[in-house]
Amino acid sequence: MSDKNNNCQELTERFKNAIEALERDKKTMEKIKDRNLLQMLFANNTRDLAAIGISMSGTISDLNAVIQEMLRFFQKSGENQAKLAEALLQMKERQSETNRSFLQEMCKMAEQLLNDNKKINKISDVISDHDNRLVTKEQIDNLCLDIKECGLKRDLSSIEQLERICDSIKENLTSFWVNNNHKRTILLSVSYGNFSTIPAKELNEKQGYFVEKFRGELTSKTCSTGIWEDFLRNQCKINDKEMVAMSEVVSGVIDAVTVSEGDRYIEFRQRLTGLLEDFIDLNMDIEDQYVPELKKVRKRLYEDQFEIVLVGEFQGGKSTTFNTLCGGREISPRGLNGGGIKTSAAIVTAQNITGDEKKNGLDEWAEISWLDKTAIKERVCDLLKIYDFDEATGKALLAKTPINTPLEKVGRLLKIAWEEERDLERIDLLRIATLQFRLLSSSNLDKYFQKEIVSVSEFQTFVTFPCDWAVRWETGSEADFTLEESLFTVVDHVLVRIHSPALARLGCRITDCPGLFVSKWDTERAINAMERANAIWYLLSGAKELGQHDEQALTKIKDNKWQNKCFFSINRCGNALKTAAIMKADTAKLKSLDFVPEQIYMYDAFLSFRLSQIKMLDSNLLQEKDFECLAMELAQVSSVEKSLIAELQNDKKRSEDVLHGMIEDHLRDIREKEILLELSDEFTGEDLAKLMAVSGSEDILNAIEKLLITERAKSILVTEGSQRCLDVLKKYQSTLLLNEANAEKNLQLARKEVAEAEETLNKFIKEYKEEFKFLESDSVDKSLTDDFLESNERDVLQELNERSIKICQKLWHDTSYWKGARTVDRLTEEKIKEEFLSLINAKLKIFNSELKINSVRFKNDLWHPLLSKVEKMKKRWTELQATNEILENLDLTNLDRFDDFKFDSFNQTLDKKIDTPSFTMAPLMWIFSWFKNANKRIEEFFREKDPIGTAYLKFKGDTENKQQIAKNLGAPRLHYMKILEECFANMHKTLDQYKNSKIIAANLSDQERKEIARQSKRDRENIIEPYTKNIEDFQTEVNRFYAK
Amino acid sequence: MQNNKLKPKGDKPLLALAGQYQNGKSTFLNCLLGGYYAVEGNGTVTTKYCAKYRFGDCRMTRIMKLRDENSVVWEAETSFSAEGTLKEYDKDSLLEVSVYSPMLEHIDLLDTPGYGANKQDNTLADMALDTADFVLLIVAKTLNMETDIPFLKNLTAKNRHFSIVLNCNGKMNPASEQAQKICETIAAQIVNAKLDRNYVPLSMDMPVYPVNLLWAQCALGYLPEAENLDKWDDVRHYLRVKDLTPLSLLNSSNFLPMRNMMKDFVSSFFYFTPAGELDLVKSVTDNWTNELKNILEE
């Protein structure tokens, strides 16, 4: 603020001085006597200014400079205007006769500008006011009404108004993601309301100017003027030529300032792959080792490993969404015939196949990762720890290292557990453990484990949750499940590789996981998946507002600080009004949970799914499985006649009709009959486009694309893309240069050079290994551990106390536990321990991710010394390189990867080592068994006995725990060490290669050497150098674009 | 009988409708009464207070404190205007509506706020159930481990008996295979969670009863005409039956058999839950409450 004030004062002061100087300058005053100097200055017209000899007169040019500056200052904001006007008025009173006229002019001008700006500001304010909340249709409508209103109060010409509106759009919507529907609405209001009077000719002239003006630097994007015409004429029924032209201008500007980033990224990516393609095609005959490397880069560009995980309540449309992204294929089992029962049991990830990659002769396949046997046993034993003793003998059954317990004993323990357990959640876990145990004991397990690559239709048997799970357990036992049915308990995750246009477009992986809070097992898996993923797509139910278990899930997300990788969509289950009401309620609840999503995408999973199926049907890409599901839904039963499937498969028209029918039913279901009435019987392309807009899938795909872009674009395009290309090319170039140089070398000379190079390198590496020795000590890890435990103590204790009280209250509420103190203590303790560990883990993760920003110790003891030493090393190496031709080709590689270290991706799970002393609440038993509501007593108990505080102290004091944390915190250090080692090893390796080729080259005859040198020179000059330049240019452009 | 404020001695048994929010409790109630009495939801939480429906000669609405039957604070002819008024009073107010409906001749009905949406509603639902003699749980899919099961456990801890009705959402036919499957699963979940001691199946061959409330609503025709016609049109389209009559639809929705069964059930249920046992439980719990009160006061 004070800055601005100073600026304002300084300007008026300068203005005053300039005018006074001019007044004194009699000669110039004479010269401009009859001219309106101020007007000339304001217009800033070079010719007029030259006529009065501005360049000759210092006083005028000073005045000009200050006036221009004032105008710029003035136009910046309303606040500035008010200030400047005030300052000028004050000056007016103190001025002499001569320059009063100047001031009057200035004030008049200011007033006019002020008025104009007020108008613009109003539009801008209106737009920016809505800008943050461009969510519901209602809000957009309001915005449009406001635009219209502004347009009505006109004393500007239409063209001027248009320009102002475009200005506002640019100012307010730049870098904002406005979805197509919203854009259309804004467009409509602009075109209907304001500009019926602009002659088409004038518009045509202006159109190019506008687009050019507002497109600014976004040069390579083709503005989409023209594509809107169809929309405006057909859908908005605008037939007026002027209005169409006018709207196209506005749409062009909106397009230019809003979506361009996404398109820009795609274009960048295409350009780079295009460049690679060209090079690979044209230069297949160049040295073998380089082409495959470039191919790898190309592949990586297509198959970025960005992963999005779908999260939400069970039966909330996760699998449907997943399948939509898989191109409408039935990949993940979804609830058919109305759903209502849990279907997915494992984590399934889908990724597009680029090119004609095949595996085991399969065009499409699923890669199954099985849990390994030890891991399974570990899980089972882990679960059994709390039941661990034999009723008959009273001895512990698990071995000291539980994993060494013989299977037979594990079986006995399982039986004990079954008898003892009353908690349904744990019973479910026991069931899964029982099935796992049975698989472990089965000799057939290995046979299944060999199936690592299976066909897409086959893998589903391994991940489908038995639909009558609860029913079968009710009366039966594990024997009611076939081995095959229980395999889902030992599948870690499945990667499905299929051809899907949607996945290809996004270039990322998408993961479906079991619904949250159906059982503990599922929740655990979902949380693991969330941790791994780069983004979390949270599906809110459109049937009802966010409930308590959503709140729980969101709290978990918050605990782990995953909010920023979380985005929301709402799955439409009713008409727009209903969904908007739910969305409003959800937004408020999300806000109370500290989630402030930029937008919640309204999205219709079912409709999108069916539409993508129609598309796939059209291109004959649906498989038998898809038809089977379709038939099942048509007949509303779970097993159908083969003949019906065949009928659907063979008769495209019939299947199409079925799908159309389903869409119609769905539209009725969500009470959007108006759309239904607009559709023609045949579902023309236009109809499908309309439905697509209703489904909202385009918007959400755009959003994901944008997410990918903001998160990954630069790294994909530069670090993983062009930079890698350049590295390869540089290597190739230096080989060629070496070949050229070799023409002059004989054997003796070559040997000498090699020996020298070797010696220098060895000396260099030895010296710097010494320098980096400080990385080997783990003392920093230890002090970081202390820091961690210290800094989080208060938070953890507070959080944990609150949660533990809740846990106790929940458990004690249930009378079935009143029977035995042991059960309650055990369960309470178990749950609190779990919560404790998960909280510590979460905190550790956060601590880790902030190490480089927040930890002074890390910065001072590790990071800064490392950087400065590396800098020194680099400098030294450049010096050494100049001394020897071979060394010139050896680079310090990968050192930029220091920065690459993903602080939040290394393994942070703590083993369950924690003591929770004095948790036994037996003395409280009588209170609980006597009083109905013991909540207050529980709180008191925690306050007085402070069991959590004691537990934390013990946890802190335990060396083993500390070691574990230190190991985690030491991960970056180890990473740095590894990079350095790799770097040195690489140098040795490269030297060896050069050494050999050098000796071989030196062995050749002069003639041959010269021939090779000539060829190398030709390749270098004609191919490599121009191509390198292309890529470098590309990289500069990308860097410039993303630096903004 | 301090614990039983809602139901003075000698009053009719009180049947409470419970369930997660937005599962169709109010719709179910309206269907039972055959008129639009309770506001039905549209995705967001609608019933935020307890409403008791009792037999009366004309429609009358009173607001009173949940804890004190005699403190009538408001009285009017319609129930909807009451909702606005209710906001001014405490959350734990009770809305009492008198309705002339045959269903209410032998029983009082209690509409409760859905659980699983927020803490306050949970507490309120919980509090209301203290007073109920029997609970009818309305569900829309299989039971949820985090909300439904704890709720039922709590219920059995209070020694309340309950039954479950599945509200088939949208176009699911109660007679369909899928609906049967869900019902079977729910029944098994009840047994698995060891809740079957207090579970009273409405019918022996159908332990969880599936109904389609949307269809029942249409067949009973209590919505405004335009809205109802609209829904009729949809239902006719789904079922692809040309000569659909209200009676046939009420039958297909499974609501008619269910209602008949409920009538029988309501009268017979109290035979096999001896009043003596109920009283015993209540006197014990009252005792606890007093003890607790004393200790807290000290």
GROMACS .gro file of N, CA and C in nm, chain A residues 313-315 336-341 421-425 427-428 431 467 470-471 473-474 517-518 543-549 551-552 578 581-582 585 589 636-638 665-666 668-669 671 673 806 810 813-815 817-818 929-933 936, chain B residues 3 20-23 42-45 116-119 122 126 130 141-142 144-147 149-150 153-154 157-158 169-173 176-178 181-182 184-185 187-189 191-194 230-231 233-234 237-238 240 285 288 291-292 295-296:
model
  360
  313GLU      N    1  -1.791  -4.435  -0.190
  313GLU     CA    2  -1.870  -4.534  -0.119
  313GLU      C    3  -1.896  -4.653  -0.211
  314PHE      N    4  -1.922  -4.768  -0.154
  314PHE     CA    5  -1.947  -4.882  -0.241
  314PHE      C    6  -2.078  -4.862  -0.315
  315GLN      N    7  -2.084  -4.912  -0.435
  315GLN     CA    8  -2.198  -4.891  -0.523
  315GLN      C    9  -2.220  -4.744  -0.553
  336LEU      N   10  -2.465  -5.513  -1.135
  336LEU     CA   11  -2.563  -5.514  -1.243
  336LEU      C   12  -2.704  -5.515  -1.186
  337ASN      N   13  -2.800  -5.489  -1.271
  337ASN     CA   14  -2.941  -5.496  -1.234
  337ASN      C   15  -2.976  -5.414  -1.111
  338GLY      N   16  -2.921  -5.299  -1.099
  338GLY     CA   17  -2.958  -5.213  -0.988
  338GLY      C   18  -2.858  -5.215  -0.874
  339GLY      N   19  -2.765  -5.307  -0.877
  339GLY     CA   20  -2.656  -5.309  -0.779
  339GLY      C   21  -2.704  -5.333  -0.637
  340GLY      N   22  -2.639  -5.269  -0.542
  340GLY     CA   23  -2.677  -5.286  -0.403
  340GLY      C   24  -2.590  -5.384  -0.328
  341ILE      N   25  -2.509  -5.460  -0.400
  341ILE     CA   26  -2.420  -5.556  -0.334
  341ILE      C   27  -2.277  -5.528  -0.376
  421GLU      N   28  -1.406  -6.432   1.886
  421GLU     CA   29  -1.436  -6.302   1.825
  421GLU      C   30  -1.583  -6.270   1.820
  422ARG      N   31  -1.616  -6.148   1.854
  422ARG     CA   32  -1.755  -6.105   1.843
  422ARG      C   33  -1.771  -5.984   1.750
  423ASP      N   34  -1.660  -5.918   1.728
  423ASP     CA   35  -1.666  -5.796   1.650
  423ASP      C   36  -1.677  -5.832   1.501
  424LEU      N   37  -1.781  -5.779   1.437
  424LEU     CA   38  -1.808  -5.819   1.300
  424LEU      C   39  -1.694  -5.781   1.205
  425GLU      N   40  -1.637  -5.666   1.228
  425GLU     CA   41  -1.527  -5.623   1.142
  425GLU      C   42  -1.414  -5.723   1.147
  427ILE      N   43  -1.441  -6.027   1.246
  427ILE     CA   44  -1.484  -6.155   1.193
  427ILE      C   45  -1.461  -6.160   1.043
  428ASP      N   46  -1.490  -6.050   0.976
  428ASP     CA   47  -1.466  -6.045   0.833
  428ASP      C   48  -1.318  -6.065   0.800
  431ARG      N   49  -1.238  -6.421   0.840
  431ARG     CA   50  -1.282  -6.501   0.727
  431ARG      C   51  -1.181  -6.496   0.614
  467CYS      N   52  -2.072  -6.286  -0.455
  467CYS     CA   53  -2.186  -6.198  -0.426
  467CYS      C   54  -2.267  -6.248  -0.305
  470ALA      N   55  -2.180  -6.321   0.248
  470ALA     CA   56  -2.235  -6.324   0.384
  470ALA      C   57  -2.330  -6.443   0.400
  471VAL      N   58  -2.407  -6.471   0.296
  471VAL     CA   59  -2.505  -6.579   0.305
  471VAL      C   60  -2.434  -6.712   0.326
  473TRP      N   61  -2.136  -6.768   0.448
  473TRP     CA   62  -2.070  -6.779   0.578
  473TRP      C   63  -2.172  -6.802   0.689
  474GLU      N   64  -2.293  -6.751   0.664
  474GLU     CA   65  -2.393  -6.760   0.768
  474GLU      C   66  -2.416  -6.904   0.811
  517PHE      N   67  -1.514  -4.857   0.348
  517PHE     CA   68  -1.592  -4.891   0.467
  517PHE      C   69  -1.698  -4.997   0.448
  518VAL      N   70  -1.680  -5.084   0.349
  518VAL     CA   71  -1.766  -5.201   0.345
  518VAL      C   72  -1.709  -5.298   0.446
  543ALA      N   73  -2.699  -3.942  -0.497
  543ALA     CA   74  -2.827  -3.984  -0.443
  543ALA      C   75  -2.855  -3.916  -0.310
  544LYS      N   76  -2.747  -3.896  -0.233
  544LYS     CA   77  -2.767  -3.827  -0.107
  544LYS      C   78  -2.643  -3.750  -0.070
  545GLU      N   79  -2.661  -3.654   0.019
  545GLU     CA   80  -2.547  -3.571   0.055
  545GLU      C   81  -2.443  -3.650   0.133
  546LEU      N   82  -2.327  -3.589   0.141
  546LEU     CA   83  -2.214  -3.651   0.207
  546LEU      C   84  -2.246  -3.695   0.350
  547GLY      N   85  -2.216  -3.819   0.382
  547GLY     CA   86  -2.250  -3.869   0.515
  547GLY      C   87  -2.128  -3.889   0.602
  548GLN      N   88  -2.150  -3.957   0.715
  548GLN     CA   89  -2.041  -3.966   0.812
  548GLN      C   90  -1.926  -4.052   0.766
  549HIS      N   91  -1.957  -4.158   0.690
  549HIS     CA   92  -1.841  -4.238   0.651
  549HIS      C   93  -1.758  -4.170   0.544
  551GLU      N   94  -1.710  -3.856   0.564
  551GLU     CA   95  -1.632  -3.768   0.650
  551GLU      C   96  -1.509  -3.841   0.703
  552GLN      N   97  -1.533  -3.968   0.738
  552GLN     CA   98  -1.421  -4.047   0.790
  552GLN      C   99  -1.311  -4.062   0.685
  578LYS      N  100  -3.191  -3.143  -0.820
  578LYS     CA  101  -3.160  -3.226  -0.704
  578LYS      C  102  -3.008  -3.234  -0.684
  581ALA      N  103  -2.869  -2.926  -0.542
  581ALA     CA  104  -2.897  -2.912  -0.399
  581ALA      C  105  -2.798  -2.995  -0.318
  582ILE      N  106  -2.776  -3.118  -0.364
  582ILE     CA  107  -2.681  -3.204  -0.292
  582ILE      C  108  -2.541  -3.146  -0.299
  585ALA      N  109  -2.498  -2.877  -0.048
  585ALA     CA  110  -2.478  -2.931   0.087
  585ALA      C  111  -2.338  -2.991   0.100
  589LYS      N  112  -2.019  -2.902   0.349
  589LYS     CA  113  -1.957  -3.001   0.438
  589LYS      C  114  -1.808  -3.015   0.409
  636GLN      N  115  -3.245  -5.901  -1.668
  636GLN     CA  116  -3.253  -5.878  -1.523
  636GLN      C  117  -3.229  -6.003  -1.440
  637VAL      N  118  -3.142  -6.087  -1.487
  637VAL     CA  119  -3.104  -6.206  -1.409
  637VAL      C  120  -2.953  -6.219  -1.410
  638SER      N  121  -2.899  -6.309  -1.328
  638SER     CA  122  -2.754  -6.316  -1.320
  638SER      C  123  -2.693  -6.426  -1.407
  665ASP      N  124  -3.436  -4.510  -2.039
  665ASP     CA  125  -3.480  -4.541  -1.902
  665ASP      C  126  -3.406  -4.457  -1.800
  666HIS      N  127  -3.277  -4.446  -1.825
  666HIS     CA  128  -3.195  -4.373  -1.730
  666HIS      C  129  -3.235  -4.226  -1.725
  668ARG      N  130  -3.520  -4.106  -1.783
  668ARG     CA  131  -3.643  -4.096  -1.704
  668ARG      C  132  -3.609  -4.103  -1.555
  669ASP      N  133  -3.516  -4.193  -1.528
  669ASP     CA  134  -3.477  -4.215  -1.389
  669ASP      C  135  -3.423  -4.088  -1.324
  671ARG      N  136  -3.495  -3.804  -1.418
  671ARG     CA  137  -3.596  -3.701  -1.441
  671ARG      C  138  -3.547  -3.590  -1.532
  673LYS      N  139  -3.665  -3.555  -1.861
  673LYS     CA  140  -3.747  -3.595  -1.975
  673LYS      C  141  -3.736  -3.499  -2.091
  806LYS      N  142  -1.309  -4.151   2.148
  806LYS     CA  143  -1.418  -4.191   2.060
  806LYS      C  144  -1.421  -4.343   2.044
  810LYS      N  145  -1.727  -4.585   2.142
  810LYS     CA  146  -1.796  -4.669   2.045
  810LYS      C  147  -1.798  -4.814   2.091
  813HIS      N  148  -2.007  -4.890   2.407
  813HIS     CA  149  -2.149  -4.873   2.387
  813HIS      C  150  -2.219  -5.007   2.369
  814ASP      N  151  -2.143  -5.101   2.320
  814ASP     CA  152  -2.202  -5.226   2.278
  814ASP      C  153  -2.200  -5.327   2.393
  815THR      N  154  -2.316  -5.366   2.437
  815THR     CA  155  -2.322  -5.452   2.555
  815THR      C  156  -2.256  -5.587   2.535
  817TYR      N  157  -1.987  -5.657   2.468
  817TYR     CA  158  -1.852  -5.659   2.522
  817TYR      C  159  -1.849  -5.651   2.674
  818TRP      N  160  -1.963  -5.628   2.731
  818TRP     CA  161  -1.962  -5.609   2.875
  818TRP      C  162  -1.927  -5.737   2.949
  929SER      N  163  -2.059  -5.139   3.349
  929SER     CA  164  -2.167  -5.236   3.353
  929SER      C  165  -2.287  -5.181   3.430
  930TRP      N  166  -2.265  -5.072   3.496
  930TRP     CA  167  -2.375  -5.019   3.575
  930TRP      C  168  -2.444  -4.902   3.503
  931PHE      N  169  -2.361  -4.818   3.446
  931PHE     CA  170  -2.420  -4.699   3.385
  931PHE      C  171  -2.439  -4.715   3.236
  932LYS      N  172  -2.543  -4.653   3.187
  932LYS     CA  173  -2.568  -4.664   3.045
  932LYS      C  174  -2.475  -4.573   2.965
  933ASN      N  175  -2.460  -4.454   3.015
  933ASN     CA  176  -2.382  -4.360   2.938
  933ASN      C  177  -2.255  -4.326   3.014
  936LYS      N  178  -1.865  -3.966   2.990
  936LYS     CA  179  -1.793  -3.871   3.076
  936LYS      C  180  -1.682  -3.939   3.152
 1047ASN      N  181  -3.811  -4.279   3.181
 1047ASN     CA  182  -3.745  -4.303   3.054
 1047ASN      C  183  -3.841  -4.308   2.937
 1064GLN      N  184  -3.066  -4.511   0.753
 1064GLN     CA  185  -2.973  -4.406   0.714
 1064GLN      C  186  -3.051  -4.293   0.648
 1065TYR      N  187  -2.993  -4.175   0.649
 1065TYR     CA  188  -3.061  -4.063   0.586
 1065TYR      C  189  -3.083  -4.093   0.438
 1066GLN      N  190  -3.191  -4.040   0.386
 1066GLN     CA  191  -3.226  -4.056   0.246
 1066GLN      C  192  -3.246  -4.202   0.204
 1067ASN      N  193  -3.302  -4.280   0.293
 1067ASN     CA  194  -3.334  -4.417   0.254
 1067ASN      C  195  -3.483  -4.434   0.231
 1086ASN      N  196  -3.491  -3.497  -0.106
 1086ASN     CA  197  -3.444  -3.486  -0.243
 1086ASN      C  198  -3.292  -3.492  -0.242
 1087GLY      N  199  -3.240  -3.590  -0.169
 1087GLY     CA  200  -3.094  -3.606  -0.168
 1087GLY      C  201  -3.028  -3.549  -0.044
 1088THR      N  202  -3.080  -3.437   0.005
 1088THR     CA  203  -3.020  -3.381   0.126
 1088THR      C  204  -3.104  -3.424   0.246
 1089VAL      N  205  -3.044  -3.412   0.362
 1089VAL     CA  206  -3.114  -3.455   0.483
 1089VAL      C  207  -3.243  -3.375   0.500
 1160GLY      N  208  -2.621  -4.142   1.021
 1160GLY     CA  209  -2.512  -4.152   0.923
 1160GLY      C  210  -2.483  -4.023   0.850
 1161ALA      N  211  -2.563  -3.918   0.877
 1161ALA     CA  212  -2.536  -3.792   0.809
 1161ALA      C  213  -2.452  -3.701   0.897
 1162ASN      N  214  -2.494  -3.682   1.020
 1162ASN     CA  215  -2.414  -3.604   1.114
 1162ASN      C  216  -2.442  -3.646   1.257
 1163LYS      N  217  -2.356  -3.600   1.344
 1163LYS     CA  218  -2.359  -3.643   1.483
 1163LYS      C  219  -2.492  -3.610   1.550
 1166ASN      N  220  -2.770  -3.827   1.459
 1166ASN     CA  221  -2.750  -3.959   1.519
 1166ASN      C  222  -2.800  -3.962   1.663
 1170ASP      N  223  -3.108  -4.169   1.807
 1170ASP     CA  224  -3.082  -4.259   1.917
 1170ASP      C  225  -3.176  -4.233   2.034
 1174ASP      N  226  -3.517  -4.469   2.215
 1174ASP     CA  227  -3.536  -4.510   2.353
 1174ASP      C  228  -3.683  -4.533   2.385
 1185LYS      N  229  -2.945  -5.055   0.048
 1185LYS     CA  230  -2.854  -5.158  -0.002
 1185LYS      C  231  -2.808  -5.242   0.116
 1186THR      N  232  -2.709  -5.327   0.093
 1186THR     CA  233  -2.667  -5.415   0.201
 1186THR      C  234  -2.614  -5.330   0.318
 1188ASN      N  235  -2.418  -5.144   0.604
 1188ASN     CA  236  -2.286  -5.082   0.610
 1188ASN      C  237  -2.223  -5.106   0.746
 1189MET      N  238  -2.095  -5.143   0.740
 1189MET     CA  239  -2.023  -5.179   0.861
 1189MET      C  240  -2.007  -5.062   0.958
 1190GLU      N  241  -1.996  -4.942   0.903
 1190GLU     CA  242  -1.964  -4.826   0.986
 1190GLU      C  243  -2.087  -4.759   1.044
 1191THR      N  244  -2.201  -4.772   0.976
 1191THR     CA  245  -2.318  -4.700   1.026
 1191THR      C  246  -2.431  -4.794   1.067
 1193ILE      N  247  -2.453  -5.131   1.111
 1193ILE     CA  248  -2.428  -5.235   1.211
 1193ILE      C  249  -2.416  -5.175   1.353
 1194PRO      N  250  -2.336  -5.069   1.372
 1194PRO     CA  251  -2.332  -5.010   1.507
 1194PRO      C  252  -2.468  -4.962   1.554
 1197LYS      N  253  -2.652  -5.259   1.666
 1197LYS     CA  254  -2.595  -5.312   1.791
 1197LYS      C  255  -2.644  -5.231   1.909
 1198ASN      N  256  -2.645  -5.103   1.888
 1198ASN     CA  257  -2.693  -5.013   1.990
 1198ASN      C  258  -2.838  -5.045   2.025
 1201ALA      N  259  -2.863  -5.353   2.219
 1201ALA     CA  260  -2.816  -5.327   2.355
 1201ALA      C  261  -2.928  -5.269   2.440
 1202LYS      N  262  -3.016  -5.197   2.374
 1202LYS     CA  263  -3.130  -5.141   2.446
 1202LYS      C  264  -3.246  -5.240   2.449
 1213ASN      N  265  -3.433  -4.927  -0.496
 1213ASN     CA  266  -3.423  -4.793  -0.553
 1213ASN      C  267  -3.461  -4.792  -0.701
 1214GLY      N  268  -3.513  -4.680  -0.744
 1214GLY     CA  269  -3.544  -4.657  -0.885
 1214GLY      C  270  -3.630  -4.765  -0.945
 1215LYS      N  271  -3.572  -4.833  -1.042
 1215LYS     CA  272  -3.657  -4.923  -1.118
 1215LYS      C  273  -3.637  -5.069  -1.079
 1216MET      N  274  -3.573  -5.094  -0.968
 1216MET     CA  275  -3.553  -5.235  -0.933
 1216MET      C  276  -3.685  -5.298  -0.891
 1217ASN      N  277  -3.714  -5.410  -0.951
 1217ASN     CA  278  -3.837  -5.481  -0.919
 1217ASN      C  279  -3.817  -5.562  -0.791
 1220SER      N  280  -3.738  -5.911  -0.839
 1220SER     CA  281  -3.624  -5.950  -0.922
 1220SER      C  282  -3.521  -6.031  -0.842
 1221GLU      N  283  -3.439  -6.098  -0.918
 1221GLU     CA  284  -3.335  -6.181  -0.858
 1221GLU      C  285  -3.239  -6.096  -0.773
 1222GLN      N  286  -3.208  -5.978  -0.826
 1222GLN     CA  287  -3.113  -5.891  -0.756
 1222GLN      C  288  -3.168  -5.850  -0.619
 1225LYS      N  289  -3.141  -6.124  -0.382
 1225LYS     CA  290  -3.003  -6.144  -0.341
 1225LYS      C  291  -2.965  -6.046  -0.230
 1226ILE      N  292  -3.005  -5.922  -0.249
 1226ILE     CA  293  -2.971  -5.821  -0.147
 1226ILE      C  294  -3.037  -5.858  -0.015
 1228GLU      N  295  -3.126  -6.150   0.094
 1228GLU     CA  296  -3.058  -6.265   0.155
 1228GLU      C  297  -2.929  -6.221   0.223
 1229THR      N  298  -2.855  -6.135   0.153
 1229THR     CA  299  -2.729  -6.089   0.210
 1229THR      C  300  -2.753  -6.015   0.341
 1231ALA      N  301  -3.001  -6.045   0.547
 1231ALA     CA  302  -3.039  -6.141   0.651
 1231ALA      C  303  -2.915  -6.211   0.707
 1232ALA      N  304  -2.824  -6.247   0.616
 1232ALA     CA  305  -2.703  -6.314   0.662
 1232ALA      C  306  -2.617  -6.221   0.745
 1233GLN      N  307  -2.612  -6.094   0.705
 1233GLN     CA  308  -2.532  -5.998   0.781
 1233GLN      C  309  -2.585  -5.986   0.924
 1235VAL      N  310  -2.735  -6.220   1.097
 1235VAL     CA  311  -2.693  -6.339   1.172
 1235VAL      C  312  -2.545  -6.330   1.206
 1236ASN      N  313  -2.467  -6.290   1.106
 1236ASN     CA  314  -2.322  -6.280   1.127
 1236ASN      C  315  -2.286  -6.184   1.237
 1237ALA      N  316  -2.362  -6.077   1.245
 1237ALA     CA  317  -2.330  -5.976   1.346
 1237ALA      C  318  -2.392  -6.012   1.480
 1238LYS      N  319  -2.450  -6.131   1.486
 1238LYS     CA  320  -2.513  -6.182   1.608
 1238LYS      C  321  -2.623  -6.088   1.656
 1274ASP      N  322  -4.671  -3.774  -1.397
 1274ASP     CA  323  -4.537  -3.784  -1.450
 1274ASP      C  324  -4.473  -3.916  -1.408
 1275LYS      N  325  -4.486  -3.947  -1.280
 1275LYS     CA  326  -4.426  -4.070  -1.228
 1275LYS      C  327  -4.496  -4.193  -1.286
 1277ASP      N  328  -4.626  -4.224  -1.568
 1277ASP     CA  329  -4.577  -4.239  -1.704
 1277ASP      C  330  -4.445  -4.318  -1.704
 1278ASP      N  331  -4.358  -4.280  -1.612
 1278ASP     CA  332  -4.229  -4.349  -1.601
 1278ASP      C  333  -4.245  -4.495  -1.564
 1281HIS      N  334  -4.366  -4.704  -1.828
 1281HIS     CA  335  -4.261  -4.726  -1.927
 1281HIS      C  336  -4.165  -4.838  -1.882
 1282TYR      N  337  -4.122  -4.833  -1.758
 1282TYR     CA  338  -4.030  -4.937  -1.708
 1282TYR      C  339  -4.092  -5.074  -1.718
 1284ARG      N  340  -4.332  -5.171  -1.880
 1284ARG     CA  341  -4.381  -5.205  -2.014
 1284ARG      C  342  -4.514  -5.280  -2.008
 1329THR      N  343  -3.312  -4.999   3.361
 1329THR     CA  344  -3.241  -4.888   3.296
 1329THR      C  345  -3.270  -4.756   3.366
 1332TRP      N  346  -3.047  -4.718   3.651
 1332TRP     CA  347  -2.911  -4.677   3.612
 1332TRP      C  348  -2.905  -4.526   3.591
 1335GLU      N  349  -2.899  -4.345   3.909
 1335GLU     CA  350  -2.768  -4.358   3.974
 1335GLU      C  351  -2.667  -4.262   3.912
 1336LEU      N  352  -2.668  -4.267   3.779
 1336LEU     CA  353  -2.573  -4.186   3.704
 1336LEU      C  354  -2.594  -4.038   3.735
 1339ILE      N  355  -2.460  -3.945   4.069
 1339ILE     CA  356  -2.314  -3.934   4.071
 1339ILE      C  357  -2.268  -3.806   4.003
 1340LEU      N  358  -2.331  -3.776   3.892
 1340LEU     CA  359  -2.293  -3.656   3.819
 1340LEU      C  360  -2.320  -3.530   3.900
   0.00000   0.00000   0.00000
